[in-house]
Coordinates of C-alpha atoms and ligand atoms in Angstrom, one line a residue:
X108 CA 121.1 167.2 97.1
X109 CA 117.5 165.8 96.3
X110 CA 114.9 166.8 93.9
X111 CA 115.5 170.0 92.0
X112 CA 112.7 172.8 91.5
X113 CA 112.4 173.9 88.0
X114 CA 114.5 177.5 89.0
X115 CA 117.1 175.0 90.1
X116 CA 117.3 173.1 87.2
X117 CA 117.8 176.2 85.0
X118 CA 120.1 177.4 87.4
X119 CA 122.2 174.0 87.0
X120 CA 122.3 174.3 83.6
X121 CA 124.0 177.8 83.9
X122 CA 127.0 176.0 85.5
X123 CA 127.9 174.0 82.4
X124 CA 130.0 175.4 79.6
X125 CA 129.3 173.3 76.5
X126 CA 130.9 174.1 73.2
X127 CA 128.0 175.2 71.0
X128 CA 127.1 176.5 67.5
X129 CA 124.2 177.7 65.9
X130 CA 123.3 179.5 62.8
X131 CA 127.4 179.9 62.2
X132 CA 127.9 181.2 65.4
X133 CA 129.2 180.2 68.9
X134 CA 126.6 180.4 71.5
X135 CA 128.3 181.2 74.9
X136 CA 124.9 181.7 76.8
X137 CA 122.9 178.8 76.2
X138 CA 120.0 179.3 78.8
X139 CA 119.2 183.0 77.6
X140 CA 119.2 182.2 74.2
X141 CA 115.7 182.2 73.3
X142 CA 115.9 179.5 70.4
X143 CA 117.5 177.0 73.1
X144 CA 115.4 178.5 76.2
X145 CA 112.3 177.5 74.8
X146 CA 113.5 173.8 74.8
X147 CA 114.8 174.1 78.2
X148 CA 111.5 175.2 79.3
X149 CA 110.0 172.0 77.8
X150 CA 112.4 169.8 79.9
X151 CA 111.9 172.5 82.6
X152 CA 108.2 170.8 82.7
X153 CA 109.4 167.7 84.1
X154 CA 111.0 169.7 87.2
X155 CA 107.8 172.0 87.5
X156 CA 105.3 169.2 87.5
X157 CA 107.1 167.0 89.9
X158 CA 106.8 169.8 92.6
X159 CA 103.1 170.3 91.8
X160 CA 100.8 168.7 94.7
X161 CA 98.3 167.3 92.2
X162 CA 101.3 165.5 90.1
X163 CA 104.1 164.6 92.3
X164 CA 102.5 161.5 93.2
X165 CA 102.8 160.2 89.7
X166 CA 106.2 161.6 88.9
X167 CA 108.1 161.3 92.1
X168 CA 108.7 157.9 93.5
X169 CA 111.1 156.6 96.3
X170 CA 114.7 155.3 94.9
X171 CA 115.5 151.7 96.3
X172 CA 118.9 152.6 95.4
X173 CA 119.3 155.6 97.4
X174 CA 116.5 155.4 99.6
X175 CA 115.3 158.9 98.7
X176 CA 112.3 160.7 96.7
X177 CA 113.6 160.9 93.0
X178 CA 112.1 161.8 89.3
X179 CA 110.6 159.2 87.7
X180 CA 112.7 159.8 84.7
X181 CA 115.7 158.4 86.6
X182 CA 114.4 155.6 87.6
X183 CA 114.5 152.1 85.7
X184 CA 111.3 150.4 86.1
X185 CA 111.1 148.0 88.6
X186 CA 107.2 146.8 88.5
X187 CA 104.1 146.8 86.2
X188 CA 103.2 150.1 88.1
X189 CA 106.5 151.6 87.2
X190 CA 106.0 151.0 83.7
X191 CA 102.4 152.2 83.3
X192 CA 103.2 155.5 85.4
X193 CA 105.9 156.1 82.6
X194 CA 103.3 156.4 79.9
X195 CA 101.0 158.5 82.0
X196 CA 103.7 160.8 82.9
X197 CA 104.7 161.3 79.0
X198 CA 100.9 161.9 78.3
X199 CA 100.9 164.6 80.7
X200 CA 103.8 166.2 79.7
X201 CA 103.1 165.9 76.1
X202 CA 99.7 167.7 76.6
X203 CA 101.3 170.1 79.2
X204 CA 104.1 171.3 76.5
X205 CA 102.7 170.4 73.0
X206 CA 105.9 169.5 71.6
X207 CA 109.0 167.1 72.9
X208 CA 109.8 167.6 76.5
X209 CA 113.2 165.9 75.8
X210 CA 113.7 163.8 79.1
X211 CA 112.5 160.3 78.0
X212 CA 115.5 159.6 75.7
X213 CA 117.6 159.8 78.9
X214 CA 115.2 157.3 81.0
X215 CA 115.2 155.0 77.8
X216 CA 119.1 154.8 77.7
X217 CA 119.3 154.2 81.7
X218 CA 116.7 151.4 81.2
X219 CA 118.8 149.6 78.3
X220 CA 121.9 149.9 80.4
X221 CA 120.5 148.5 83.6
X222 CA 119.7 145.3 81.9
X223 CA 122.5 144.9 79.6
X224 CA 125.2 145.7 82.0
X225 CA 123.9 143.1 84.4
X226 CA 123.9 140.5 81.6
X227 CA 127.5 141.5 80.4
X228 CA 129.0 141.0 83.8
X229 CA 127.0 137.4 84.0
X230 CA 128.8 136.4 81.0
X231 CA 132.2 137.9 81.3
X232 CA 132.7 138.8 85.2
X233 CA 133.1 142.5 84.3
X234 CA 132.1 145.1 86.7
X235 CA 129.8 147.5 84.4
X236 CA 126.8 147.2 86.4
X237 CA 128.3 148.2 89.6
X238 CA 129.9 151.3 87.4
X239 CA 126.3 151.9 86.2
X240 CA 124.7 151.8 89.3
X241 CA 127.0 154.5 90.7
X242 CA 126.1 156.6 87.8
X243 CA 122.5 156.0 88.2
X244 CA 123.3 156.9 91.9
X245 CA 124.7 160.3 90.8
X246 CA 121.7 161.0 88.3
X247 CA 119.5 160.0 91.1
X248 CA 121.0 162.4 94.0
X249 CA 121.5 165.0 91.8
X250 CA 117.9 164.8 89.9
X251 CA 119.8 165.2 86.5
X252 CA 118.6 165.1 83.2
X253 CA 120.1 162.7 80.5
X254 CA 120.3 163.0 76.2
X255 CA 120.6 159.9 74.4
X256 CA 123.5 159.7 72.1
X257 CA 122.5 156.6 70.0
X258 CA 122.3 157.3 66.1
X259 CA 125.5 157.6 64.9
X260 CA 125.8 159.6 61.3
X261 CA 126.5 156.1 59.4
X262 CA 127.9 157.4 56.3
X263 CA 127.2 154.9 53.5
X264 CA 124.4 152.7 54.5
X265 CA 125.6 149.8 52.6
X266 CA 128.6 149.5 54.3
X267 CA 129.2 148.3 57.8
X268 CA 131.1 150.2 60.5
X269 CA 134.5 148.8 59.6
X270 CA 134.0 149.3 55.5
X271 CA 133.5 152.7 55.8
X272 CA 135.9 155.2 54.0
X273 CA 136.0 157.5 57.3
X274 CA 136.1 155.1 60.2
X275 CA 134.6 158.2 62.3
X276 CA 131.0 157.6 60.4
X277 CA 130.5 155.3 63.5
X278 CA 131.5 156.5 67.0
X279 CA 134.4 154.2 68.2
X280 CA 137.4 153.8 70.6
X281 CA 140.4 155.5 69.4
X282 CA 142.6 154.9 72.3
X283 CA 142.7 152.7 75.3
X284 CA 144.4 154.2 78.5
X285 CA 145.1 153.1 81.9
X286 CA 142.5 155.8 83.3
X287 CA 140.2 155.5 80.9
X288 CA 139.2 155.6 76.9
X289 CA 139.2 158.3 74.2
X290 CA 136.5 158.0 71.6
X291 CA 135.5 159.8 68.1
X292 CA 132.9 160.1 66.0
X293 CA 129.3 162.1 65.8
X294 CA 125.7 161.5 67.0
X295 CA 123.1 163.2 64.9
X296 CA 119.3 164.3 65.9
X297 CA 120.3 164.5 69.7
X298 CA 117.2 165.7 70.9
X299 CA 117.5 168.7 74.1
X300 CA 121.3 167.8 74.2
X301 CA 121.8 171.1 75.6
X302 CA 118.8 170.8 78.0
X303 CA 120.7 167.9 79.7
X304 CA 123.5 167.6 82.2
X305 CA 124.7 164.2 80.9
X306 CA 125.0 162.4 77.4
X307 CA 124.3 158.8 77.7
X308 CA 126.3 157.2 74.5
X309 CA 125.1 153.8 73.1
X310 CA 126.0 151.8 70.0
X311 CA 123.8 152.4 66.7
X312 CA 123.3 148.9 65.5
X313 CA 124.0 145.2 65.8
X314 CA 127.8 144.7 65.5
X315 CA 129.9 141.6 64.7
X316 CA 133.1 140.1 65.8
X317 CA 136.0 142.5 64.3
X318 CA 133.6 145.6 64.9
X319 CA 134.7 146.0 68.8
X320 CA 136.2 149.4 68.8
X321 CA 132.3 150.6 68.0
X322 CA 130.9 148.4 70.8
X323 CA 131.1 151.1 73.5
X324 CA 128.5 152.6 75.9
X325 CA 129.7 155.7 78.2
X326 CA 128.2 158.8 80.1
X327 CA 129.8 162.0 79.7
X328 CA 128.7 165.6 81.2
X329 CA 127.3 167.8 78.2
X330 CA 130.4 170.1 78.6
X331 CA 133.1 167.7 78.4
X332 CA 135.9 168.6 76.4
X333 CA 135.7 167.7 72.7
X334 CA 132.0 167.5 72.7
X335 CA 131.0 169.9 70.1
X336 CA 127.0 170.8 70.1
X337 CA 125.8 172.0 66.5
X338 CA 122.2 173.1 66.9
X339 CA 120.1 171.8 63.9
X340 CA 117.8 174.1 61.8
X341 CA 114.1 173.3 62.5
X342 CA 111.3 174.9 60.8
X343 CA 110.0 178.0 62.7
X344 CA 113.1 178.3 64.8
X345 CA 114.0 181.9 63.8
X346 CA 110.5 182.6 65.2
X347 CA 111.9 181.9 68.5
X348 CA 115.2 183.9 67.8
X349 CA 113.2 187.0 66.8
X350 CA 110.6 186.7 69.3
X351 CA 107.6 186.8 67.2
X352 CA 105.0 184.7 65.6
X353 CA 106.3 181.6 68.0
X354 CA 103.0 180.1 68.2
X355 CA 103.5 177.9 71.1
X356 CA 104.5 180.7 73.4
X357 CA 106.3 178.5 76.0
X358 CA 107.9 175.5 74.6
X359 CA 110.0 174.4 71.5
X360 CA 112.2 171.3 70.5
X361 CA 115.7 171.3 69.0
X362 CA 118.1 168.4 68.0
X363 CA 121.6 169.0 67.7
X364 CA 124.5 167.3 65.9
X365 CA 126.7 166.4 68.4
X366 CA 130.7 165.7 67.7
X367 CA 132.8 163.8 69.8
X368 CA 136.2 164.9 68.9
X369 CA 138.7 162.6 70.8
X370 CA 136.9 162.8 74.0
X371 CA 138.4 161.2 77.1
X372 CA 136.0 159.0 79.2
X373 CA 137.3 157.7 82.7
X374 CA 136.9 153.8 82.9
X375 CA 133.9 154.4 85.8
X376 CA 131.9 156.1 83.4
X377 CA 132.1 153.1 80.7
X378 CA 129.5 150.7 80.6
X379 CA 130.6 148.4 77.5
X380 CA 134.0 148.2 75.5
X381 CA 134.4 145.6 73.0
X382 CA 131.5 143.1 73.7
X383 CA 130.1 143.2 70.5
X384 CA 127.0 140.7 70.9
X385 CA 125.7 143.1 73.3
X386 CA 125.5 145.8 71.1
X387 CA 122.2 144.5 69.6
X388 CA 120.6 144.2 73.2
X389 CA 121.5 147.8 74.2
X390 CA 120.0 149.2 70.8
X391 CA 117.0 146.8 71.0
X392 CA 116.3 147.8 74.7
X393 CA 116.7 151.4 74.0
X394 CA 114.9 151.5 71.1
X395 CA 111.9 149.6 72.2
X396 CA 111.3 151.4 75.5
X397 CA 111.8 154.6 73.2
X398 CA 109.0 153.8 70.7
X399 CA 106.7 152.9 73.9
X400 CA 107.6 156.5 75.5
X401 CA 106.4 158.1 71.9
X402 CA 102.9 156.5 72.7
X403 CA 102.5 158.4 75.8
X404 CA 103.8 162.0 74.6
X405 CA 102.7 162.0 71.2
X406 CA 98.7 161.1 72.4
X407 CA 99.2 164.2 75.0
X408 CA 100.4 166.3 72.0
X409 CA 96.8 165.1 70.0
X410 CA 95.4 166.4 73.1
X411 CA 96.5 169.8 72.4
X412 CA 95.8 169.6 68.8
X413 CA 92.2 168.3 69.6
X414 CA 91.9 171.2 71.8
X415 CA 93.0 173.5 69.2
X416 CA 90.7 172.1 66.5
X417 CA 87.6 172.4 69.1
X418 CA 88.6 176.2 69.8
X419 CA 88.8 176.9 66.1
X420 CA 85.4 175.7 65.5
X421 CA 84.2 177.8 68.3
X422 CA 85.9 180.8 66.9
X423 CA 84.9 180.1 63.5
X424 CA 81.3 179.5 64.1
X425 CA 81.5 176.0 62.9
X426 CA 81.2 174.0 66.1
X427 CA 78.0 172.5 65.1
X428 CA 79.3 171.6 61.5
X429 CA 78.7 167.8 61.3
X430 CA 81.9 166.6 59.6
X431 CA 84.1 168.8 62.0
X432 CA 82.8 166.9 65.2
X433 CA 83.5 163.5 63.0
X434 CA 87.0 165.0 62.4
X435 CA 87.6 165.7 66.3
X436 CA 86.3 162.1 67.0
X437 CA 89.0 160.6 64.5
X438 CA 91.4 162.5 66.3
X439 CA 90.8 161.3 69.7
X440 CA 90.7 158.0 68.8
X441 CA 94.1 158.2 67.3
X442 CA 95.3 159.5 70.3
X443 CA 93.7 156.7 72.3
X444 CA 94.8 153.9 70.0
X445 CA 98.5 155.0 70.3
X446 CA 98.0 155.5 74.2
X447 CA 96.2 152.3 74.8
X448 CA 98.8 150.4 72.8
X449 CA 101.4 152.0 74.8
X450 CA 99.8 151.2 78.1
X451 CA 99.3 147.6 77.0
X452 CA 103.1 147.3 76.5
X453 CA 103.3 148.1 80.2
X454 CA 100.8 146.1 81.2
X455 CA 102.3 143.0 79.5
X456 CA 105.7 143.9 80.8
X457 CA 108.1 141.4 82.4
X458 CA 111.0 141.2 84.9
X459 CA 114.7 140.8 83.5
X460 CA 117.3 138.9 85.2
X461 CA 118.7 142.3 86.4
X462 CA 115.1 143.1 88.3
X463 CA 114.4 145.9 85.8
X464 CA 110.8 145.4 84.1
X465 CA 110.8 145.6 80.2
X466 CA 107.8 146.3 78.3
X467 CA 106.2 143.9 75.4
X468 CA 108.2 145.3 72.5
X469 CA 105.5 144.0 69.7
X470 CA 103.1 146.4 71.2
X471 CA 105.6 148.7 72.0
X472 CA 106.4 148.6 68.2
X473 CA 102.9 148.6 67.2
X474 CA 102.1 151.7 68.9
X475 CA 105.1 153.4 67.2
X476 CA 104.2 152.3 63.6
X477 CA 100.6 153.8 64.5
X478 CA 102.5 156.9 65.5
X479 CA 104.2 157.2 62.2
X480 CA 101.0 157.2 59.9
X481 CA 98.4 158.5 62.5
X482 CA 99.9 161.6 63.9
X483 CA 100.1 162.9 60.2
X484 CA 96.6 162.1 59.9
X485 CA 95.8 163.9 62.9
X486 CA 97.6 167.0 62.0
X487 CA 95.8 166.7 58.8
X488 CA 92.1 166.8 60.7
X489 CA 93.0 169.6 62.7
X490 CA 94.7 171.6 59.7
X491 CA 91.2 170.8 57.7
X492 CA 88.9 172.0 60.6
X493 CA 91.1 175.1 61.1
X494 CA 91.6 176.6 57.6
X495 CA 94.2 178.3 55.4
X496 CA 95.6 180.5 57.8
X497 CA 97.7 177.9 59.1
X498 CA 99.6 178.5 56.1
X499 CA 100.1 181.9 55.9
X500 CA 98.8 184.2 58.5
X501 CA 100.3 187.7 58.5
X502 CA 103.0 188.4 61.1
X503 CA 102.1 189.9 64.7
X504 CA 104.0 192.6 63.7
X505 CA 101.4 193.5 60.9
X506 CA 98.7 193.0 63.2
X507 CA 100.4 195.8 65.9
X508 CA 101.2 198.0 62.9
X509 CA 99.3 201.2 63.3
X510 CA 98.4 201.6 59.3
X511 CA 97.6 197.9 58.4
X512 CA 96.8 196.4 61.7
X513 CA 93.4 197.7 62.4
X514 CA 92.4 196.5 58.7
X515 CA 93.9 193.1 59.5
X516 CA 92.2 192.5 62.7
X517 CA 88.8 193.7 60.9
X518 CA 89.3 191.0 58.2
X519 CA 90.4 188.0 60.5
X520 CA 87.4 188.4 62.7
X521 CA 85.6 185.2 63.0
X522 CA 82.6 184.8 65.3
X523 CA 81.5 187.7 67.0
X524 CA 82.0 186.4 70.5
X525 CA 85.5 185.7 69.9
X526 CA 88.4 188.3 70.3
X527 CA 90.1 188.6 67.0
X528 CA 93.5 188.3 69.0
X529 CA 92.4 184.7 70.2
X530 CA 91.7 183.6 66.7
X531 CA 95.3 184.7 65.4
X532 CA 96.9 183.0 68.4
X533 CA 95.3 179.6 67.9
X534 CA 96.4 179.7 64.0
X535 CA 99.8 180.4 65.1
X536 CA 99.7 177.3 67.6
X537 CA 98.5 175.2 65.3
X538 CA 100.9 176.2 62.7
X539 CA 103.6 175.1 65.2
X540 CA 102.2 172.1 65.8
X541 CA 101.8 171.1 62.5
X542 CA 104.8 172.5 61.1
X543 CA 107.9 172.3 63.8
X544 CA 110.0 169.9 61.9
X545 CA 112.1 169.1 64.8
X546 CA 109.0 167.4 66.6
X547 CA 107.1 166.2 63.6
X548 CA 109.8 164.3 61.8
X549 CA 110.3 162.4 65.1
X550 CA 106.9 160.7 64.7
X551 CA 108.4 158.8 61.6
X552 CA 112.0 158.6 62.6
X553 CA 112.3 158.8 66.3
X554 CA 113.6 155.4 67.9
X555 CA 114.7 154.3 64.3
X556 CA 113.2 153.8 60.9
X557 CA 109.9 152.5 60.2
X558 CA 111.3 149.5 58.7
X559 CA 113.0 149.2 61.8
X560 CA 109.9 149.0 63.8
X561 CA 108.4 146.3 61.4
X562 CA 111.3 144.2 61.4
X563 CA 111.2 144.3 65.2
X564 CA 107.4 143.3 65.2
X565 CA 108.4 140.2 63.2
X566 CA 111.2 139.4 65.0
X567 CA 109.6 139.5 68.2
X568 CA 106.2 138.1 67.3
X569 CA 105.4 134.6 68.4
X570 CA 104.7 133.6 64.7
X571 CA 105.1 129.8 65.3
X572 CA 102.0 129.9 67.8
X573 CA 99.7 131.7 64.9
X574 CA 100.9 128.9 62.2
X575 CA 99.5 126.4 64.5
X576 CA 96.7 128.0 65.1
X577 CA 95.5 128.4 61.5
X578 CA 96.9 124.7 60.9
X579 CA 94.7 123.4 63.7
X580 CA 91.7 125.3 62.3
X581 CA 92.5 123.9 58.3
X582 CA 92.8 120.3 60.0
X583 CA 96.5 120.3 59.1
X584 CA 98.8 117.9 61.0
X585 CA 102.5 117.9 60.4
Ligands
FAD147 C1 113.4 164.6 65.4 C2 114.2 163.7 65.8 C3 114.7 163.5 67.0 C4 115.3 162.5 67.2 N1 116.3 162.3 68.5 C5 117.3 161.4 68.4 C6 117.8 161.2 70.0 O1 117.4 162.1 71.0 N2 119.2 160.4 70.1 C7 119.4 159.6 69.1 O2 120.1 158.9 69.3 N3 118.6 159.7 67.9 C8 117.8 160.8 67.7 N4 117.1 160.6 66.5 C9 117.5 159.7 65.4 C10 116.5 158.6 64.7 O3 116.6 157.4 65.6 C11 117.0 158.2 63.4 O4 116.5 159.5 62.7 C12 116.3 157.1 62.9 O5 117.2 156.1 63.5 C13 117.0 157.0 61.3 O6 118.3 156.8 61.2 P1 118.7 157.8 59.8 O7 117.9 159.3 60.1 O8 120.1 157.9 60.0 O9 118.1 157.6 58.7 P2 118.5 156.2 57.9 O10 119.1 155.3 58.7 O11 119.8 156.7 56.8 O12 117.3 155.7 57.2 C14 116.8 156.3 55.9 C15 115.9 155.5 55.2 O13 116.8 154.5 54.7 C16 116.8 152.9 55.3 N5 117.9 152.4 55.4 C17 119.2 153.1 55.8 N6 120.1 152.0 56.1 C18 119.7 150.8 55.4 C19 119.9 149.6 55.0 N7 121.3 149.2 55.6 N8 119.0 148.7 54.5 C20 118.1 149.1 54.3 N9 117.5 150.3 54.6 C21 118.3 151.2 55.1 C22 115.8 153.3 56.6 O14 114.9 152.0 56.8 C23 115.0 154.3 56.0 O15 113.8 154.3 55.3 C24 116.0 161.5 66.1 C25 115.6 161.8 64.8 C26 114.7 162.5 64.6 C27 114.1 162.8 63.2

């Protein structure tokens, strides 16, 4: 079928019939629900920009697998140039949508599977890599979007999967049949699960002997029987539902909890089943890639925040204020450090036995730790520059009210050159960028908790060479 246009992508989602609950009600029409549509539009940007002549060369590449042009989101990187392009695309899209575009997690899963299925086959003589490549062809030929089902609900964190009072706390295989497997469990925080055609499920943690039933990886269409999407609340979400005071007037983010209620998966879509020692690899490859993905898109979001801060300075009459300029510089250097670290992880990438290129995990995790702290700092600086109306701006409905509206517009006026309506819109956008919980909390927890980022850095760093460097200088010979 080849590359989809944005319009074709939206139409393709209409053909899916997922089971969805939101705000206590069944949602039948996902695509035209304003809350969900704002998220779908954000993923739509990955299709839209692939069509744009100025970005096509960056986003579209030739697939070696199907020998056709494909969107890079379905391309496991096969060179340093591919790894670098990933980060540049993510920054471009982060800047375009000012929130999460919800398609990188699918690529991160494809990368993890392309490396790991090859390694499992080498050890056990299985045919997971062939199954994966058939699935990848399907993704590439039809230009599909995938969501990552990685995070299990996990129950009591002090207990392993087998020790949980309710085993379903970790998604697991409940039945093996001749034609496939049946799985049960729930994956939470599933960014854009309804903006995606496919859900790729990976284990959430390293596993041990005896935990075989939890060592499972597979892909299912997002409307498969037994898959139930429950859309999570996010601060500001009813603004989209009401069609009022949205801030970001085009795009948004949502993240459902996805329940797998005895879901059947045919064998040709099963990419790991019981090989416990490879669960850790899948988690490590997925999470390192995903942490690096954030370095691109969050730098792009800071670009929008810098733009908003500079615009507010013009609207408020503070563009010459020294401490505001300093704060904008502080925002820019945070974006560039994040981006630079993420790019460096690409430039230091290496080929894996499967031929897929893998990023430097230490640099990728350093970028993620930086994001966790510095996105919050960039947000603080943006709010400092903008002023208090980020907190409690009256509603558009009050601005439109025949009695109080004119009074509000008189009192909200900033610089004489700036229309008051624009100042109001910019306050609203800043509120959205600072307080959209489905996006901002991912700065901290996206791709694993901060402790996981730190552990990876320590595990993957060559600490021995650092010890040797210090001992050499001190004249210590062991
Ligand atoms: C906005 C957002 C979007 C996301 N998108 C996706 C997505 O698309 N797909 C996906 O699969 N996941 C997604 N995630 C999930 C994300 O990866 C998890 O939130 C993250 O891994 C943390 O897991 P948790 O939320 O269960 O918190 P927990 O694992 O409960 O962690 C909470 C705290 O407890 C600590 N902790 C937990 N267990 C232990 C232990 N045994 N020992 C020591 N410390 C412990 C952690 O380090 C952390 O400090 C998203 C998350 C967010 C917030």
